[in-house]
Short mmCIF file of C-alpha atoms and ligand atoms in Angstrom, two decimals:
data_model
loop_
_atom_site.label_atom_id
_atom_site.label_comp_id
_atom_site.label_asym_id
_atom_site.label_seq_id
_atom_site.Cartn_x
_atom_site.Cartn_y
_atom_site.Cartn_z
CA MET V 10 -64.05 -246.76 68.51
CA ALA V 11 -63.08 -244.21 71.09
CA LEU V 12 -65.47 -241.31 71.18
CA ASN V 13 -65.77 -238.89 74.02
CA ALA V 14 -68.53 -240.17 76.32
CA ASN V 15 -70.14 -236.76 76.08
CA ALA V 16 -70.98 -237.56 72.46
CA LEU V 17 -73.87 -239.66 73.70
CA ARG V 18 -75.55 -236.44 74.78
CA TRP V 19 -75.75 -235.65 71.11
CA VAL V 20 -77.74 -238.65 69.99
CA PRO V 21 -81.17 -237.06 70.59
CA VAL V 22 -79.95 -233.86 68.92
CA PHE V 23 -78.89 -235.81 65.85
CA GLU V 24 -82.19 -237.66 65.82
CA ARG V 25 -84.15 -234.43 65.95
CA LEU V 26 -81.97 -232.95 63.24
CA ARG V 27 -82.55 -235.91 61.03
CA GLN V 28 -86.26 -235.65 61.44
CA GLU V 29 -86.01 -231.99 60.46
CA VAL V 30 -83.79 -232.34 57.41
CA GLY V 31 -83.22 -236.05 56.84
CA THR V 32 -85.09 -236.47 53.59
CA ASP V 33 -83.50 -237.96 50.53
CA ASP V 34 -83.05 -234.49 49.11
CA ALA V 35 -81.42 -233.02 52.15
CA PRO V 36 -79.02 -235.37 53.88
CA LEU V 37 -77.37 -233.82 56.88
CA SER V 38 -73.98 -232.46 57.73
CA SER V 39 -73.58 -230.53 60.91
CA TYR V 40 -71.13 -229.25 63.48
CA LEU V 41 -72.12 -229.75 67.08
CA TYR V 42 -70.36 -228.08 69.98
CA ASP V 43 -70.76 -229.24 73.54
CA LEU V 44 -70.31 -226.03 75.54
CA GLU V 45 -70.74 -227.83 78.85
CA ALA V 46 -67.84 -230.14 78.00
CA LEU V 47 -65.82 -227.09 76.94
CA ARG V 48 -66.62 -225.33 80.21
CA CYS V 49 -65.49 -228.34 82.27
CA HIS V 50 -62.35 -228.90 80.20
CA ALA V 51 -61.19 -225.27 80.14
CA GLY V 52 -62.02 -224.86 83.81
CA SER V 53 -59.91 -227.89 84.70
CA LEU V 54 -56.97 -226.61 82.63
CA THR V 55 -56.79 -223.25 84.37
CA ALA V 56 -57.60 -224.70 87.81
CA ALA V 57 -54.56 -227.00 87.56
CA LEU V 58 -52.11 -224.17 86.80
CA PRO V 59 -49.83 -223.13 89.65
CA PRO V 60 -49.53 -219.42 90.60
CA GLY V 61 -47.56 -217.41 88.07
CA PHE V 62 -48.87 -219.34 85.03
CA GLU V 63 -51.70 -218.06 82.82
CA LEU V 64 -53.70 -219.60 80.00
CA PHE V 65 -54.74 -217.45 77.05
CA TYR V 66 -56.88 -218.99 74.31
CA ALA V 67 -55.60 -218.70 70.71
CA ILE V 68 -58.87 -217.92 68.98
CA LYS V 69 -57.61 -218.95 65.53
CA ALA V 70 -58.52 -222.52 66.55
CA ASN V 71 -62.21 -221.60 66.75
CA SER V 72 -63.47 -218.06 67.13
CA ASP V 73 -67.23 -218.74 67.20
CA GLU V 74 -69.00 -216.41 69.58
CA PRO V 75 -70.55 -219.11 71.83
CA ILE V 76 -67.12 -220.73 72.16
CA LEU V 77 -65.50 -217.43 73.12
CA LYS V 78 -68.34 -216.57 75.51
CA THR V 79 -67.81 -219.89 77.27
CA LEU V 80 -64.05 -219.39 77.47
CA ALA V 81 -63.82 -215.69 78.37
CA PRO V 82 -64.53 -216.15 82.10
CA LEU V 83 -62.45 -219.34 82.33
CA THR V 84 -59.21 -218.23 80.69
CA HIS V 85 -56.92 -215.28 81.34
CA GLY V 86 -57.58 -213.72 77.94
CA PHE V 87 -57.47 -214.26 74.19
CA GLU V 88 -54.61 -214.33 71.72
CA VAL V 89 -55.44 -212.91 68.28
CA SER V 90 -53.42 -213.05 65.07
CA SER V 91 -55.07 -210.55 62.76
CA GLY V 92 -56.90 -207.25 62.75
CA GLY V 93 -60.06 -209.19 61.96
CA GLU V 94 -59.70 -211.38 65.05
CA LEU V 95 -58.83 -208.33 67.14
CA ALA V 96 -61.94 -206.41 66.02
CA TRP V 97 -64.10 -209.53 66.49
CA VAL V 98 -62.95 -210.02 70.07
CA ARG V 99 -63.20 -206.35 71.03
CA SER V 100 -66.67 -206.01 69.55
CA HIS V 101 -67.93 -208.82 71.81
CA PHE V 102 -65.67 -208.57 74.85
CA ALA V 103 -64.92 -205.06 76.03
CA ASP V 104 -62.62 -206.03 78.90
CA THR V 105 -61.04 -209.38 78.05
CA PRO V 106 -57.23 -209.06 77.94
CA ILE V 107 -55.89 -209.50 74.41
CA ILE V 108 -52.45 -210.33 73.12
CA PHE V 109 -51.73 -209.72 69.45
CA SER V 110 -49.29 -211.95 67.64
CA GLY V 111 -48.81 -213.34 64.16
CA PRO V 112 -46.60 -212.74 61.14
CA GLY V 113 -46.99 -209.97 58.57
CA LYS V 114 -48.90 -207.42 60.61
CA THR V 115 -49.85 -204.34 58.62
CA ASN V 116 -49.51 -200.77 59.89
CA THR V 117 -53.30 -200.62 60.07
CA GLU V 118 -53.35 -203.67 62.33
CA LEU V 119 -50.56 -202.31 64.54
CA THR V 120 -52.46 -199.03 64.87
CA GLN V 121 -55.65 -200.89 65.70
CA ALA V 122 -53.79 -202.82 68.44
CA LEU V 123 -52.47 -199.59 69.96
CA ASP V 124 -55.86 -197.89 69.79
CA LEU V 125 -57.70 -200.85 71.31
CA GLY V 126 -55.19 -201.14 74.15
CA VAL V 127 -53.97 -204.71 73.76
CA GLU V 128 -52.03 -206.16 76.69
CA ALA V 129 -49.03 -206.97 74.54
CA LEU V 130 -47.89 -207.17 70.94
CA HIS V 131 -45.64 -210.02 69.88
CA VAL V 132 -43.21 -208.55 67.40
CA GLU V 133 -41.76 -210.72 64.64
CA SER V 134 -38.94 -208.65 63.08
CA ARG V 135 -36.77 -205.58 63.39
CA HIS V 136 -38.79 -203.88 60.63
CA GLU V 137 -42.01 -204.52 62.56
CA LEU V 138 -40.35 -202.91 65.60
CA GLU V 139 -39.44 -199.84 63.52
CA ARG V 140 -42.99 -199.49 62.21
CA LEU V 141 -44.52 -199.95 65.65
CA ALA V 142 -42.18 -197.38 67.20
CA TRP V 143 -43.09 -194.87 64.49
CA LEU V 144 -46.82 -195.44 65.03
CA ALA V 145 -46.47 -195.24 68.83
CA ARG V 146 -44.51 -191.97 68.54
CA GLU V 147 -47.19 -190.51 66.30
CA ARG V 148 -49.83 -191.33 68.90
CA GLY V 149 -47.75 -190.35 71.90
CA VAL V 150 -48.15 -193.77 73.50
CA THR V 151 -45.84 -196.55 74.64
CA ALA V 152 -46.21 -199.97 73.01
CA PRO V 153 -45.97 -203.06 75.26
CA VAL V 154 -43.92 -205.62 73.34
CA LEU V 155 -42.71 -209.20 73.54
CA LEU V 156 -40.06 -210.21 71.03
CA ARG V 157 -40.85 -213.49 69.35
CA VAL V 158 -37.60 -215.39 69.05
CA ASN V 159 -36.80 -218.32 66.80
CA LEU V 160 -34.27 -220.23 68.80
CA ALA V 161 -32.16 -223.28 68.03
CA ILE V 162 -32.43 -225.30 71.22
CA GLU V 163 -30.08 -228.19 71.80
CA GLY V 164 -31.88 -231.52 71.95
CA LEU V 165 -35.15 -229.99 70.67
CA GLN V 166 -37.46 -232.88 69.78
CA ALA V 167 -39.38 -232.17 66.60
CA THR V 168 -43.14 -232.69 66.27
CA THR V 169 -45.09 -232.95 63.01
CA LEU V 170 -45.37 -229.15 62.78
CA MET V 171 -42.32 -227.04 63.61
CA MET V 172 -42.55 -223.22 63.67
CA GLY V 173 -39.00 -222.62 64.81
CA GLY V 174 -35.70 -224.15 65.87
CA LYS V 175 -34.92 -224.11 62.13
CA PRO V 176 -35.28 -221.60 59.28
CA THR V 177 -38.90 -220.38 59.25
CA PRO V 178 -40.52 -216.99 58.59
CA PHE V 179 -41.62 -216.76 62.23
CA GLY V 180 -40.01 -214.56 64.85
CA ILE V 181 -36.57 -212.99 65.13
CA ALA V 182 -33.72 -215.43 64.59
CA GLY V 183 -31.66 -215.77 67.78
CA ASP V 184 -28.50 -214.27 66.23
CA GLN V 185 -30.39 -211.02 65.43
CA LEU V 186 -31.59 -210.53 68.97
CA PRO V 187 -28.57 -208.51 70.25
CA ASP V 188 -29.11 -205.96 67.48
CA CYS V 189 -32.83 -205.66 68.34
CA LEU V 190 -32.10 -205.25 72.04
CA ALA V 191 -29.55 -202.50 71.30
CA TRP V 192 -32.11 -200.75 69.08
CA LEU V 193 -34.75 -200.98 71.80
CA ARG V 194 -32.51 -199.18 74.29
CA ALA V 195 -32.71 -196.12 72.05
CA HIS V 196 -36.50 -196.33 71.62
CA PRO V 197 -38.43 -195.61 74.82
CA GLU V 198 -41.73 -195.60 72.92
CA ILE V 199 -41.49 -199.38 73.13
CA THR V 200 -41.44 -201.21 76.45
CA LEU V 201 -39.90 -204.65 76.31
CA ARG V 202 -42.21 -206.72 78.49
CA GLY V 203 -40.78 -210.12 77.65
CA PHE V 204 -40.06 -212.81 75.11
CA HIS V 205 -42.36 -215.04 73.10
CA PHE V 206 -41.67 -218.56 71.86
CA HIS V 207 -43.86 -220.81 69.75
CA LEU V 208 -41.51 -223.32 68.21
CA MET V 209 -43.98 -226.12 67.51
CA SER V 210 -47.51 -227.42 67.44
CA HIS V 211 -48.77 -231.00 68.06
CA GLN V 212 -46.78 -231.63 71.21
CA LEU V 213 -48.19 -234.80 72.74
CA ASP V 214 -45.68 -235.48 75.50
CA ALA V 215 -45.88 -233.59 78.80
CA ALA V 216 -42.31 -234.35 79.94
CA THR V 217 -40.84 -233.20 76.60
CA HIS V 218 -42.85 -230.00 76.75
CA LEU V 219 -41.72 -229.30 80.30
CA ARG V 220 -38.09 -229.69 79.21
CA LEU V 221 -38.70 -227.24 76.36
CA LEU V 222 -40.27 -224.71 78.73
CA GLY V 223 -37.33 -225.14 81.10
CA ALA V 224 -34.98 -224.33 78.20
CA TYR V 225 -37.00 -221.18 77.36
CA LEU V 226 -36.91 -219.97 80.95
CA ASP V 227 -33.16 -220.60 81.29
CA GLN V 228 -32.54 -218.68 78.09
CA VAL V 229 -34.66 -215.73 79.23
CA ARG V 230 -32.80 -215.63 82.55
CA ARG V 231 -29.48 -215.47 80.69
CA TRP V 232 -30.69 -212.67 78.37
CA ARG V 233 -32.08 -210.76 81.31
CA HIS V 234 -28.72 -210.92 83.02
CA ASP V 235 -26.47 -210.42 79.95
CA TYR V 236 -28.42 -207.45 78.56
CA ASP V 237 -29.51 -205.98 81.89
CA LEU V 238 -33.22 -206.08 80.92
CA SER V 239 -35.17 -204.37 83.70
CA THR V 240 -38.66 -204.05 82.20
CA LEU V 241 -39.52 -207.73 81.70
CA ASP V 242 -42.55 -209.12 83.47
CA GLN V 243 -43.53 -212.13 81.37
CA VAL V 244 -42.54 -214.98 79.10
CA ASN V 245 -45.04 -216.25 76.57
CA VAL V 246 -44.35 -219.91 75.83
CA GLY V 247 -46.90 -220.16 72.99
CA GLY V 248 -49.42 -222.91 72.45
CA GLY V 249 -48.69 -226.14 70.68
CA ILE V 250 -50.17 -228.74 73.02
CA GLY V 251 -51.41 -231.40 70.65
CA VAL V 252 -54.46 -233.59 70.26
CA ASN V 253 -53.78 -237.24 69.56
CA TYR V 254 -56.09 -237.99 66.63
CA ARG V 255 -54.28 -241.22 65.77
CA GLU V 256 -54.43 -242.75 69.25
CA PRO V 257 -57.29 -240.90 70.95
CA GLU V 258 -56.90 -242.88 74.19
CA ARG V 259 -53.42 -241.37 74.64
CA GLN V 260 -53.89 -237.62 75.03
CA PHE V 261 -51.48 -235.03 76.41
CA ASP V 262 -51.39 -235.48 80.18
CA TRP V 263 -52.32 -232.01 81.47
CA PRO V 264 -52.43 -232.91 85.22
CA THR V 265 -48.86 -234.29 85.03
CA PHE V 266 -47.82 -231.27 83.01
CA ALA V 267 -49.35 -228.84 85.50
CA ALA V 268 -47.64 -230.64 88.39
CA GLY V 269 -44.35 -230.27 86.50
CA LEU V 270 -44.97 -226.55 86.15
CA THR V 271 -44.93 -226.22 89.93
CA GLU V 272 -41.40 -227.61 89.92
CA LEU V 273 -40.48 -225.30 87.04
CA SER V 274 -41.71 -222.30 88.99
CA THR V 275 -38.31 -221.56 90.53
CA GLN V 276 -36.97 -220.99 87.00
CA ARG V 277 -39.60 -218.30 86.34
CA ASP V 278 -37.41 -215.73 88.03
CA GLY V 279 -40.55 -213.87 89.15
CA LEU V 280 -41.89 -213.57 85.59
CA THR V 281 -45.44 -214.53 84.66
CA VAL V 282 -45.51 -217.43 82.21
CA ARG V 283 -48.30 -217.30 79.65
CA PHE V 284 -49.63 -220.02 77.41
CA GLU V 285 -51.62 -219.24 74.27
CA CYS V 286 -53.16 -222.61 73.45
CA GLY V 287 -55.74 -223.22 70.76
CA ARG V 288 -56.14 -226.82 69.66
CA TYR V 289 -55.95 -228.42 73.10
CA VAL V 290 -58.59 -226.06 74.49
CA THR V 291 -61.39 -226.49 71.94
CA ALA V 292 -60.75 -229.65 69.88
CA PHE V 293 -62.55 -231.95 72.31
CA CYS V 294 -65.84 -230.06 72.44
CA GLY V 295 -66.64 -230.29 68.72
CA TYR V 296 -68.22 -232.98 66.54
CA TYR V 297 -68.72 -233.10 62.80
CA ALA V 298 -71.65 -235.25 61.70
CA MET V 299 -72.26 -236.44 58.14
CA GLU V 300 -75.18 -238.42 56.82
CA VAL V 301 -74.19 -241.40 54.69
CA ILE V 302 -75.38 -241.03 51.10
CA ASP V 303 -73.91 -244.21 49.62
CA VAL V 304 -71.86 -247.28 50.46
CA LYS V 305 -69.95 -248.69 47.49
CA HIS V 306 -67.10 -250.97 46.52
CA ALA V 307 -64.18 -250.35 44.16
CA PHE V 308 -61.57 -253.06 43.63
CA ASP V 309 -60.67 -254.22 47.13
CA ARG V 310 -61.94 -251.15 48.99
CA THR V 311 -65.22 -249.99 50.45
CA PHE V 312 -66.21 -246.35 50.38
CA VAL V 313 -68.71 -244.65 52.63
CA VAL V 314 -69.77 -241.51 50.75
CA ALA V 315 -71.22 -238.96 53.12
CA ARG V 316 -72.70 -235.47 52.98
CA GLY V 317 -70.06 -232.75 53.39
CA GLY V 318 -66.32 -233.39 53.16
CA THR V 319 -62.94 -231.84 53.66
CA HIS V 320 -64.25 -228.45 52.46
CA GLN V 321 -66.18 -228.41 55.74
CA PHE V 322 -63.87 -230.50 57.95
CA ARG V 323 -60.32 -230.11 56.74
CA THR V 324 -58.61 -231.34 59.91
CA PRO V 325 -57.81 -234.91 58.72
CA TYR V 326 -56.42 -233.70 55.39
CA ALA V 327 -54.45 -230.87 57.04
CA GLN V 328 -52.86 -233.24 59.55
CA GLY V 329 -52.59 -236.25 57.24
CA HIS V 330 -54.38 -238.67 59.52
CA SER V 331 -57.38 -240.97 59.34
CA HIS V 332 -59.83 -239.27 61.68
CA PRO V 333 -61.56 -241.42 64.30
CA PHE V 334 -65.33 -241.61 63.93
CA ARG V 335 -68.34 -243.49 65.14
CA VAL V 336 -71.40 -244.67 63.26
CA LEU V 337 -74.72 -243.60 64.77
CA PRO V 338 -77.35 -245.96 63.38
CA VAL V 339 -80.50 -244.42 61.96
CA ASP V 340 -83.13 -247.12 61.55
CA HIS V 341 -85.65 -245.02 59.69
CA TRP V 342 -85.45 -245.78 55.91
CA PRO V 343 -88.49 -244.43 54.07
CA HIS V 344 -87.52 -245.60 50.58
CA SER V 345 -88.71 -248.56 48.51
CA TYR V 346 -85.29 -249.14 46.91
CA PRO V 347 -82.63 -251.20 48.72
CA ARG V 348 -80.43 -249.65 51.35
CA PRO V 349 -76.66 -250.07 50.68
CA GLU V 350 -74.78 -251.40 53.70
CA VAL V 351 -71.66 -253.27 54.83
CA ARG V 352 -70.86 -255.24 57.96
CA GLY V 353 -67.61 -256.11 59.72
CA THR V 354 -65.19 -254.55 57.26
CA ARG V 355 -62.77 -251.68 56.76
CA VAL V 356 -63.94 -248.55 55.01
CA SER V 357 -62.79 -245.19 53.72
CA VAL V 358 -65.08 -242.29 54.59
CA VAL V 359 -65.19 -239.69 51.83
CA GLY V 360 -67.19 -236.55 51.17
CA GLN V 361 -68.85 -235.00 48.13
CA LEU V 362 -65.83 -233.36 46.47
CA CYS V 363 -64.57 -234.39 43.05
CA THR V 364 -61.11 -235.27 44.29
CA PRO V 365 -59.57 -238.39 45.84
CA LYS V 366 -58.11 -236.04 48.45
CA ASP V 367 -61.56 -235.65 49.97
CA LEU V 368 -60.78 -238.41 52.44
CA LEU V 369 -61.70 -238.14 56.12
CA ALA V 370 -60.94 -241.66 57.32
CA TYR V 371 -59.32 -244.71 55.76
CA ASP V 372 -58.79 -248.36 56.56
CA ALA V 373 -61.19 -247.86 59.46
CA PRO V 374 -63.01 -250.86 60.93
CA VAL V 375 -66.80 -250.64 61.15
CA GLU V 376 -69.29 -253.17 62.48
CA HIS V 377 -72.18 -251.97 60.35
CA VAL V 378 -72.85 -248.89 58.26
CA ARG V 379 -75.77 -248.11 55.94
CA ALA V 380 -76.89 -245.28 53.72
CA GLY V 381 -78.89 -242.97 55.97
CA ASP V 382 -76.76 -243.60 59.07
CA LEU V 383 -74.69 -240.81 60.58
CA VAL V 384 -70.90 -240.85 60.85
CA VAL V 385 -69.74 -238.59 63.65
CA PHE V 386 -66.18 -237.31 63.95
CA PRO V 387 -65.11 -236.16 67.43
CA TYR V 388 -62.17 -233.79 68.15
CA ALA V 389 -63.65 -231.38 65.62
CA GLY V 390 -63.79 -228.24 67.76
CA ALA V 391 -60.43 -226.76 66.70
CA TYR V 392 -58.90 -226.02 63.29
CA ALA V 393 -61.90 -227.71 61.70
CA TRP V 394 -64.58 -225.47 60.14
CA HIS V 395 -62.28 -222.45 60.55
CA ILE V 396 -59.50 -223.85 58.36
CA SER V 397 -61.79 -225.30 55.68
CA HIS V 398 -62.38 -223.93 52.16
CA HIS V 399 -66.15 -223.69 52.62
CA ASP V 400 -67.33 -222.72 49.17
CA PHE V 401 -65.49 -225.21 47.03
CA LEU V 402 -68.30 -226.76 44.89
CA ARG V 403 -70.80 -224.49 46.62
CA HIS V 404 -72.41 -227.15 48.72
CA PRO V 405 -74.70 -225.81 51.43
CA HIS V 406 -72.83 -225.07 54.63
CA PRO V 407 -73.33 -227.40 57.59
CA ARG V 408 -75.50 -226.36 60.50
CA HIS V 409 -73.64 -225.22 63.61
CA ILE V 410 -75.34 -226.24 66.82
CA TYR V 411 -74.21 -225.32 70.29
CA LEU V 412 -75.42 -227.37 73.23
CA PRO V 413 -75.47 -224.84 76.03
CA ALA V 414 -73.42 -225.12 79.16
CA GLU V 415 -75.61 -226.44 81.96
CA SER V 416 -74.57 -223.97 84.58
CA PRO V 417 -73.12 -220.49 84.33
CA ALA V 418 -69.36 -220.46 84.02
CA SER V 419 -67.58 -219.44 87.17
CA SER V 420 -65.15 -216.57 86.96
CA LEU V 421 -61.46 -216.74 87.56
CA ASP V 422 -60.45 -214.87 90.67
C1 LIG A 10 -47.93 -217.85 67.57
C2 LIG A 10 -48.92 -218.93 67.85
N1 LIG A 10 -49.42 -219.04 69.09
C3 LIG A 10 -50.33 -219.98 69.40
C4 LIG A 10 -50.80 -220.86 68.45
C5 LIG A 10 -51.80 -221.89 68.84
O1 LIG A 10 -51.23 -223.14 68.71
P1 LIG A 10 -52.02 -224.44 69.15
O2 LIG A 10 -53.37 -224.38 68.57
O3 LIG A 10 -51.19 -225.55 68.60
O4 LIG A 10 -52.06 -224.44 70.66
C6 LIG A 10 -50.30 -220.79 67.13
C7 LIG A 10 -50.76 -221.71 66.09
O5 LIG A 10 -50.36 -221.70 64.97
C8 LIG A 10 -49.33 -219.79 66.83
O6 LIG A 10 -48.84 -219.68 65.60
#
């Protein structure tokens, strides 16, 4: 089973953890984050970008402080999508550039963004523009804005999660843009800095994503010309780079993508192009480990019942996949009763919830798994703990362990 080679660094950590808590009464579930792997990965993403392209991190994927501390010097800034995320970032990072996006912003959140001096606000509707203009006027400030546009793009290839290109609540539908641009001309308290697109998540193909970006840039150039827009300095092309949970050996090819961006650079028209990626930045650094409580058979299937579940690691259920995992054998078995085990078969890995939906992996081949072993799920650093319904059944929360980066992160120049 494919598992990031860095996972082997975790084996001694797991072993120590098990010694600490691995009694019959307290089987283990734990999140482990490899900050050194995160540092290397994020550093390589930004290093590959050609001039004129910037990578912001969408903190909704994982906003833990050690994760953000690792990423702050390696990325160009953070994208936040709520007042809570905004306050969290500002309380820990006084100077990191912030962009504020997301649907359904309240007046309180818009005010907070103006007061905390965000780099840009991504506005989702004409009504949000009106409210922002009113708040900016009251404060005597100018609001830096990107209009998020929901655009129907010819030949757009759908992924498993589409945010636009079809009717969705996100952004301003393309046909309403002329009206918004006319309104903006009469409202100097808002500066139109650019346009924002985030039409999809889970993009796995670099060439397809480059074509999509090319279409965005062409569209912006046409708007700039047709509406004589003189204040633009950027295009935000969203996040959406996917992680291939189903075929982990075939991940999005960032080096090829970055090389393609160099060719795309002529279409930038002098504008800075910003990414706000979440999943692809942090998924690879995280692991979710569960201790096996039972191994049992029902009809023609074998179930590995492990400590924790989808209330702690919702990613497989949210994405509808069988999550890859690896069994870490734990030889220590202090009990006098027999140890349930299976060899050379296919299993479903389930958690402790009273629902058949608590399924993390299915039809997955294992060589050998026993009660007391650990099953470890990689690619658990993004949209994992942070999207899970933690207190369902009130099980104890998993431990969160951060393996520190080995050397201090180097700053971006
Ligand atoms: C507006 C916006 N930007 C960025 C992201 C991050 O997307 P991803 O984690 O797929 O890169 C999201 C995710 O939902 C989003 O809605």
